[in-house]
Amino acid sequence: MGRLSSPSQVIIIAEDEAHERLVTRYLYKVGYKSHQIDSHTANEGRGSGEQFVRDSYCKWVEACRRRSKKASTALVVVIDADPKNTVVDRRAQFQESLKKAGLQSISANERISHLVPKRHIETWILCLTGTEVDENSDYKNHRNLDFKSAANRLFDLTRANVRLPDQCIPSLAEGISEARRLEV
């Protein structure tokens, strides 16, 4: 299979600004420009970010597929697994949403990436910047997160044949694999 063309647009649906910041900085590092990125997050103070992502998921999958018929398009879905769910649970929720909406499952050749940090996005950011973390502790209110360094490290880890560090948590390892779907 040949290399896919560079998407002219990347759509991000994310729980909040922290999720969006990490992904946007990563996309810049990959080579996307700001005019190619179309971000959508839950409005602060207006309900659950997690609910926003789940409720709008099928709409954006359809939009991505529709637009991909004319121009190469990618979709990045960023949602926390949270304490009560696993990464597998989140993926199953998305699959069930597609099924209920009468839409096809995501195929291997679609540029639709699901980034699902377990427990919070802060867990990934800390792990990417060298802090030893686990997926059960709550790092949500951690201050002084270095988004730029985290995005740079994520970029480094998505390079071909890179060995993941021993302290890489499982949800981040899966996220690295998913992020590779966005490469130009």
PDB file of C-alpha atoms in Angstrom:
ATOM      1  CA  MET A   1       0.000   0.000   0.000  1.00  0.00           C
ATOM      2  CA  GLY A   2       1.369   3.417  -0.968  1.00  0.00           C
ATOM      3  CA  ARG A   3       1.809   6.328   1.349  1.00  0.00           C
ATOM      4  CA  LEU A   4      -1.388   8.278   1.978  1.00  0.00           C
ATOM      5  CA  SER A   5      -1.499  11.874   0.874  1.00  0.00           C
ATOM      6  CA  SER A   6      -1.159  14.586   3.458  1.00  0.00           C
ATOM      7  CA  PRO A   7      -4.572  15.531   4.858  1.00  0.00           C
ATOM      8  CA  SER A   8      -5.651  19.023   3.985  1.00  0.00           C
ATOM      9  CA  GLN A   9      -7.658  19.102   7.214  1.00  0.00           C
ATOM     10  CA  VAL A  10      -7.473  17.459  10.616  1.00  0.00           C
ATOM     11  CA  ILE A  11     -10.567  17.574  12.802  1.00  0.00           C
ATOM     12  CA  ILE A  12     -10.039  17.276  16.557  1.00  0.00           C
ATOM     13  CA  ILE A  13     -12.850  16.462  18.968  1.00  0.00           C
ATOM     14  CA  ALA A  14     -11.588  16.685  22.523  1.00  0.00           C
ATOM     15  CA  GLU A  15     -12.917  16.825  26.055  1.00  0.00           C
ATOM     16  CA  ASP A  16     -11.245  20.103  26.919  1.00  0.00           C
ATOM     17  CA  GLU A  17      -8.481  22.555  26.199  1.00  0.00           C
ATOM     18  CA  ALA A  18      -5.743  20.383  27.753  1.00  0.00           C
ATOM     19  CA  HIS A  19      -6.558  17.503  25.397  1.00  0.00           C
ATOM     20  CA  GLU A  20      -6.669  19.876  22.448  1.00  0.00           C
ATOM     21  CA  ARG A  21      -3.363  21.571  23.369  1.00  0.00           C
ATOM     22  CA  LEU A  22      -1.401  18.328  23.479  1.00  0.00           C
ATOM     23  CA  VAL A  23      -2.844  17.056  20.199  1.00  0.00           C
ATOM     24  CA  THR A  24      -2.476  20.386  18.408  1.00  0.00           C
ATOM     25  CA  ARG A  25       1.164  20.735  19.452  1.00  0.00           C
ATOM     26  CA  TYR A  26       1.804  17.160  18.310  1.00  0.00           C
ATOM     27  CA  LEU A  27       0.162  17.880  14.944  1.00  0.00           C
ATOM     28  CA  TYR A  28       2.349  20.974  14.495  1.00  0.00           C
ATOM     29  CA  LYS A  29       5.417  18.829  15.161  1.00  0.00           C
ATOM     30  CA  VAL A  30       4.226  16.283  12.582  1.00  0.00           C
ATOM     31  CA  GLY A  31       3.986  19.095  10.033  1.00  0.00           C
ATOM     32  CA  TYR A  32       0.388  20.268  10.011  1.00  0.00           C
ATOM     33  CA  LYS A  33      -0.286  24.014   9.858  1.00  0.00           C
ATOM     34  CA  SER A  34      -2.810  25.877  12.006  1.00  0.00           C
ATOM     35  CA  HIS A  35      -5.160  26.455   9.049  1.00  0.00           C
ATOM     36  CA  GLN A  36      -5.395  22.664   8.577  1.00  0.00           C
ATOM     37  CA  ILE A  37      -6.595  22.013  12.137  1.00  0.00           C
ATOM     38  CA  ASP A  38     -10.290  22.306  13.035  1.00  0.00           C
ATOM     39  CA  SER A  39     -10.730  21.810  16.800  1.00  0.00           C
ATOM     40  CA  HIS A  40     -13.924  21.175  18.715  1.00  0.00           C
ATOM     41  CA  THR A  41     -14.063  20.943  22.509  1.00  0.00           C
ATOM     42  CA  ALA A  42     -16.836  20.996  25.072  1.00  0.00           C
ATOM     43  CA  ASN A  43     -17.666  24.547  26.054  1.00  0.00           C
ATOM     44  CA  GLU A  44     -16.164  25.146  29.465  1.00  0.00           C
ATOM     45  CA  GLY A  45     -18.764  25.017  32.188  1.00  0.00           C
ATOM     46  CA  ARG A  46     -21.435  23.589  29.887  1.00  0.00           C
ATOM     47  CA  GLY A  47     -21.575  19.937  30.747  1.00  0.00           C
ATOM     48  CA  SER A  48     -19.296  16.969  30.550  1.00  0.00           C
ATOM     49  CA  GLY A  49     -16.421  17.020  28.077  1.00  0.00           C
ATOM     50  CA  GLU A  50     -16.567  13.242  27.921  1.00  0.00           C
ATOM     51  CA  GLN A  51     -20.268  13.398  27.043  1.00  0.00           C
ATOM     52  CA  PHE A  52     -19.581  16.013  24.358  1.00  0.00           C
ATOM     53  CA  VAL A  53     -17.048  13.733  22.657  1.00  0.00           C
ATOM     54  CA  ARG A  54     -19.313  10.676  22.820  1.00  0.00           C
ATOM     55  CA  ASP A  55     -22.393  12.604  21.625  1.00  0.00           C
ATOM     56  CA  SER A  56     -20.631  14.242  18.671  1.00  0.00           C
ATOM     57  CA  TYR A  57     -18.501  11.241  17.634  1.00  0.00           C
ATOM     58  CA  CYS A  58     -20.708   9.840  14.853  1.00  0.00           C
ATOM     59  CA  LYS A  59     -21.367  13.309  13.421  1.00  0.00           C
ATOM     60  CA  TRP A  60     -17.619  13.916  13.036  1.00  0.00           C
ATOM     61  CA  VAL A  61     -16.890  10.433  11.672  1.00  0.00           C
ATOM     62  CA  GLU A  62     -19.521  11.093   8.992  1.00  0.00           C
ATOM     63  CA  ALA A  63     -18.101  14.562   8.297  1.00  0.00           C
ATOM     64  CA  CYS A  64     -14.586  13.163   7.987  1.00  0.00           C
ATOM     65  CA  ARG A  65     -15.719  10.420   5.631  1.00  0.00           C
ATOM     66  CA  ARG A  66     -17.780  12.816   3.534  1.00  0.00           C
ATOM     67  CA  ARG A  67     -14.942  15.322   3.249  1.00  0.00           C
ATOM     68  CA  SER A  68     -12.410  12.540   2.512  1.00  0.00           C
ATOM     69  CA  LYS A  69     -14.212  11.856  -0.764  1.00  0.00           C
ATOM     70  CA  LYS A  70     -13.056  15.285  -1.980  1.00  0.00           C
ATOM     71  CA  ALA A  71      -9.920  16.016   0.049  1.00  0.00           C
ATOM     72  CA  SER A  72      -7.735  13.982   2.360  1.00  0.00           C
ATOM     73  CA  THR A  73      -9.057  14.433   5.903  1.00  0.00           C
ATOM     74  CA  ALA A  74      -8.144  13.066   9.329  1.00  0.00           C
ATOM     75  CA  LEU A  75     -10.091  12.896  12.589  1.00  0.00           C
ATOM     76  CA  VAL A  76      -8.564  12.788  16.068  1.00  0.00           C
ATOM     77  CA  VAL A  77     -10.831  11.776  18.940  1.00  0.00           C
ATOM     78  CA  VAL A  78      -9.412  12.510  22.411  1.00  0.00           C
ATOM     79  CA  ILE A  79     -11.284  11.240  25.450  1.00  0.00           C
ATOM     80  CA  ASP A  80     -10.139  10.050  28.875  1.00  0.00           C
ATOM     81  CA  ALA A  81     -10.813   6.506  29.999  1.00  0.00           C
ATOM     82  CA  ASP A  82     -11.413   7.922  33.508  1.00  0.00           C
ATOM     83  CA  PRO A  83     -11.326   5.761  36.649  1.00  0.00           C
ATOM     84  CA  LYS A  84     -14.412   3.690  35.847  1.00  0.00           C
ATOM     85  CA  ASN A  85     -13.600   2.832  32.206  1.00  0.00           C
ATOM     86  CA  THR A  86     -10.747   1.209  30.345  1.00  0.00           C
ATOM     87  CA  VAL A  87      -9.352   2.066  26.923  1.00  0.00           C
ATOM     88  CA  VAL A  88     -11.128  -1.050  25.628  1.00  0.00           C
ATOM     89  CA  ASP A  89     -14.414   0.205  27.144  1.00  0.00           C
ATOM     90  CA  ARG A  90     -14.063   3.552  25.350  1.00  0.00           C
ATOM     91  CA  ARG A  91     -13.307   1.876  22.029  1.00  0.00           C
ATOM     92  CA  ALA A  92     -16.329  -0.389  22.500  1.00  0.00           C
ATOM     93  CA  GLN A  93     -18.516   2.671  23.198  1.00  0.00           C
ATOM     94  CA  PHE A  94     -17.399   4.247  19.928  1.00  0.00           C
ATOM     95  CA  GLN A  95     -17.963   1.006  18.027  1.00  0.00           C
ATOM     96  CA  GLU A  96     -21.445   0.688  19.511  1.00  0.00           C
ATOM     97  CA  SER A  97     -22.220   4.315  18.596  1.00  0.00           C
ATOM     98  CA  LEU A  98     -21.267   3.647  14.989  1.00  0.00           C
ATOM     99  CA  LYS A  99     -23.380   0.493  14.926  1.00  0.00           C
ATOM    100  CA  LYS A 100     -26.438   2.271  16.398  1.00  0.00           C
ATOM    101  CA  ALA A 101     -26.068   5.066  13.849  1.00  0.00           C
ATOM    102  CA  GLY A 102     -25.881   2.543  11.007  1.00  0.00           C
ATOM    103  CA  LEU A 103     -22.283   3.491  10.184  1.00  0.00           C
ATOM    104  CA  GLN A 104     -19.424   1.195   9.235  1.00  0.00           C
ATOM    105  CA  SER A 105     -16.648   0.440  11.698  1.00  0.00           C
ATOM    106  CA  ILE A 106     -13.439   2.389  11.341  1.00  0.00           C
ATOM    107  CA  SER A 107     -11.231   0.678   8.780  1.00  0.00           C
ATOM    108  CA  ALA A 108      -7.461   0.333   9.013  1.00  0.00           C
ATOM    109  CA  ASN A 109      -6.904   2.717   6.101  1.00  0.00           C
ATOM    110  CA  GLU A 110      -9.009   5.564   7.515  1.00  0.00           C
ATOM    111  CA  ARG A 111      -7.182   8.417   9.179  1.00  0.00           C
ATOM    112  CA  ILE A 112      -9.357   8.290  12.269  1.00  0.00           C
ATOM    113  CA  SER A 113      -7.356   8.129  15.462  1.00  0.00           C
ATOM    114  CA  HIS A 114      -8.667   7.449  18.971  1.00  0.00           C
ATOM    115  CA  LEU A 115      -6.434   8.768  21.744  1.00  0.00           C
ATOM    116  CA  VAL A 116      -7.673   7.466  25.082  1.00  0.00           C
ATOM    117  CA  PRO A 117      -5.546   8.384  28.104  1.00  0.00           C
ATOM    118  CA  LYS A 118      -6.148   6.286  31.189  1.00  0.00           C
ATOM    119  CA  ARG A 119      -7.043   8.121  33.700  1.00  0.00           C
ATOM    120  CA  HIS A 120      -6.577  11.667  32.440  1.00  0.00           C
ATOM    121  CA  ILE A 121      -4.619  13.491  29.716  1.00  0.00           C
ATOM    122  CA  GLU A 122      -2.408  14.813  32.519  1.00  0.00           C
ATOM    123  CA  THR A 123      -1.220  11.229  33.096  1.00  0.00           C
ATOM    124  CA  TRP A 124       0.094  11.119  29.517  1.00  0.00           C
ATOM    125  CA  ILE A 125       1.684  14.571  29.709  1.00  0.00           C
ATOM    126  CA  LEU A 126       3.528  13.686  32.905  1.00  0.00           C
ATOM    127  CA  CYS A 127       4.636  10.315  31.529  1.00  0.00           C
ATOM    128  CA  LEU A 128       5.850  11.930  28.304  1.00  0.00           C
ATOM    129  CA  THR A 129       7.880  14.485  30.255  1.00  0.00           C
ATOM    130  CA  GLY A 130       9.624  11.889  32.413  1.00  0.00           C
ATOM    131  CA  THR A 131       7.496  11.697  35.555  1.00  0.00           C
ATOM    132  CA  GLU A 132       6.814   8.184  36.758  1.00  0.00           C
ATOM    133  CA  VAL A 133       3.044   7.723  36.777  1.00  0.00           C
ATOM    134  CA  ASP A 134       0.458   4.983  36.975  1.00  0.00           C
ATOM    135  CA  GLU A 135      -2.985   4.790  35.414  1.00  0.00           C
ATOM    136  CA  ASN A 136      -4.884   4.639  38.696  1.00  0.00           C
ATOM    137  CA  SER A 137      -3.640   7.787  40.448  1.00  0.00           C
ATOM    138  CA  ASP A 138      -5.329  11.129  39.906  1.00  0.00           C
ATOM    139  CA  TYR A 139      -3.036  13.712  38.292  1.00  0.00           C
ATOM    140  CA  LYS A 140      -5.886  15.951  37.099  1.00  0.00           C
ATOM    141  CA  ASN A 141      -4.919  18.945  39.207  1.00  0.00           C
ATOM    142  CA  HIS A 142      -1.179  18.713  38.569  1.00  0.00           C
ATOM    143  CA  ARG A 143       0.263  22.151  37.831  1.00  0.00           C
ATOM    144  CA  ASN A 144       2.974  23.291  35.434  1.00  0.00           C
ATOM    145  CA  LEU A 145       2.348  20.769  32.694  1.00  0.00           C
ATOM    146  CA  ASP A 146       4.815  21.075  29.822  1.00  0.00           C
ATOM    147  CA  PHE A 147       2.652  20.569  26.732  1.00  0.00           C
ATOM    148  CA  LYS A 148       5.408  21.430  24.271  1.00  0.00           C
ATOM    149  CA  SER A 149       7.879  18.912  25.698  1.00  0.00           C
ATOM    150  CA  ALA A 150       5.146  16.277  25.939  1.00  0.00           C
ATOM    151  CA  ALA A 151       4.147  16.810  22.294  1.00  0.00           C
ATOM    152  CA  ASN A 152       7.789  16.689  21.184  1.00  0.00           C
ATOM    153  CA  ARG A 153       8.297  13.420  23.071  1.00  0.00           C
ATOM    154  CA  LEU A 154       5.084  11.986  21.614  1.00  0.00           C
ATOM    155  CA  PHE A 155       6.392  12.872  18.161  1.00  0.00           C
ATOM    156  CA  ASP A 156       9.724  11.165  18.920  1.00  0.00           C
ATOM    157  CA  LEU A 157       7.948   8.021  20.126  1.00  0.00           C
ATOM    158  CA  THR A 158       5.816   7.792  16.964  1.00  0.00           C
ATOM    159  CA  ARG A 159       8.882   7.498  14.729  1.00  0.00           C
ATOM    160  CA  ALA A 160       9.369   4.154  12.984  1.00  0.00           C
ATOM    161  CA  ASN A 161      11.214   1.451  14.928  1.00  0.00           C
ATOM    162  CA  VAL A 162      11.408   3.477  18.149  1.00  0.00           C
ATOM    163  CA  ARG A 163      11.490   1.313  21.255  1.00  0.00           C
ATOM    164  CA  LEU A 164       9.058   2.564  23.875  1.00  0.00           C
ATOM    165  CA  PRO A 165      10.598   3.368  27.268  1.00  0.00           C
ATOM    166  CA  ASP A 166       9.997   0.903  30.091  1.00  0.00           C
ATOM    167  CA  GLN A 167       7.979   3.477  32.064  1.00  0.00           C
ATOM    168  CA  CYS A 168       5.519   3.990  29.169  1.00  0.00           C
ATOM    169  CA  ILE A 169       2.031   3.330  30.519  1.00  0.00           C
ATOM    170  CA  PRO A 170      -0.241   0.995  28.488  1.00  0.00           C
ATOM    171  CA  SER A 171      -2.785   3.607  27.343  1.00  0.00           C
ATOM    172  CA  LEU A 172       0.030   5.835  26.053  1.00  0.00           C
ATOM    173  CA  ALA A 173       1.583   2.908  24.173  1.00  0.00           C
ATOM    174  CA  GLU A 174      -1.780   2.372  22.447  1.00  0.00           C
ATOM    175  CA  GLY A 175      -2.075   6.112  21.835  1.00  0.00           C
ATOM    176  CA  ILE A 176       1.322   6.168  20.141  1.00  0.00           C
ATOM    177  CA  SER A 177       0.148   3.479  17.749  1.00  0.00           C
ATOM    178  CA  GLU A 178      -3.058   5.433  17.059  1.00  0.00           C
ATOM    179  CA  ALA A 179      -1.171   8.706  16.549  1.00  0.00           C
ATOM    180  CA  ARG A 180       0.831   7.084  13.755  1.00  0.00           C
ATOM    181  CA  ARG A 181      -2.399   7.020  11.723  1.00  0.00           C
ATOM    182  CA  LEU A 182      -2.130  10.823  11.465  1.00  0.00           C
ATOM    183  CA  GLU A 183       1.354  10.983  10.013  1.00  0.00           C
ATOM    184  CA  VAL A 184       1.790  12.908   6.784  1.00  0.00           C
TER     185      VAL A 184
END
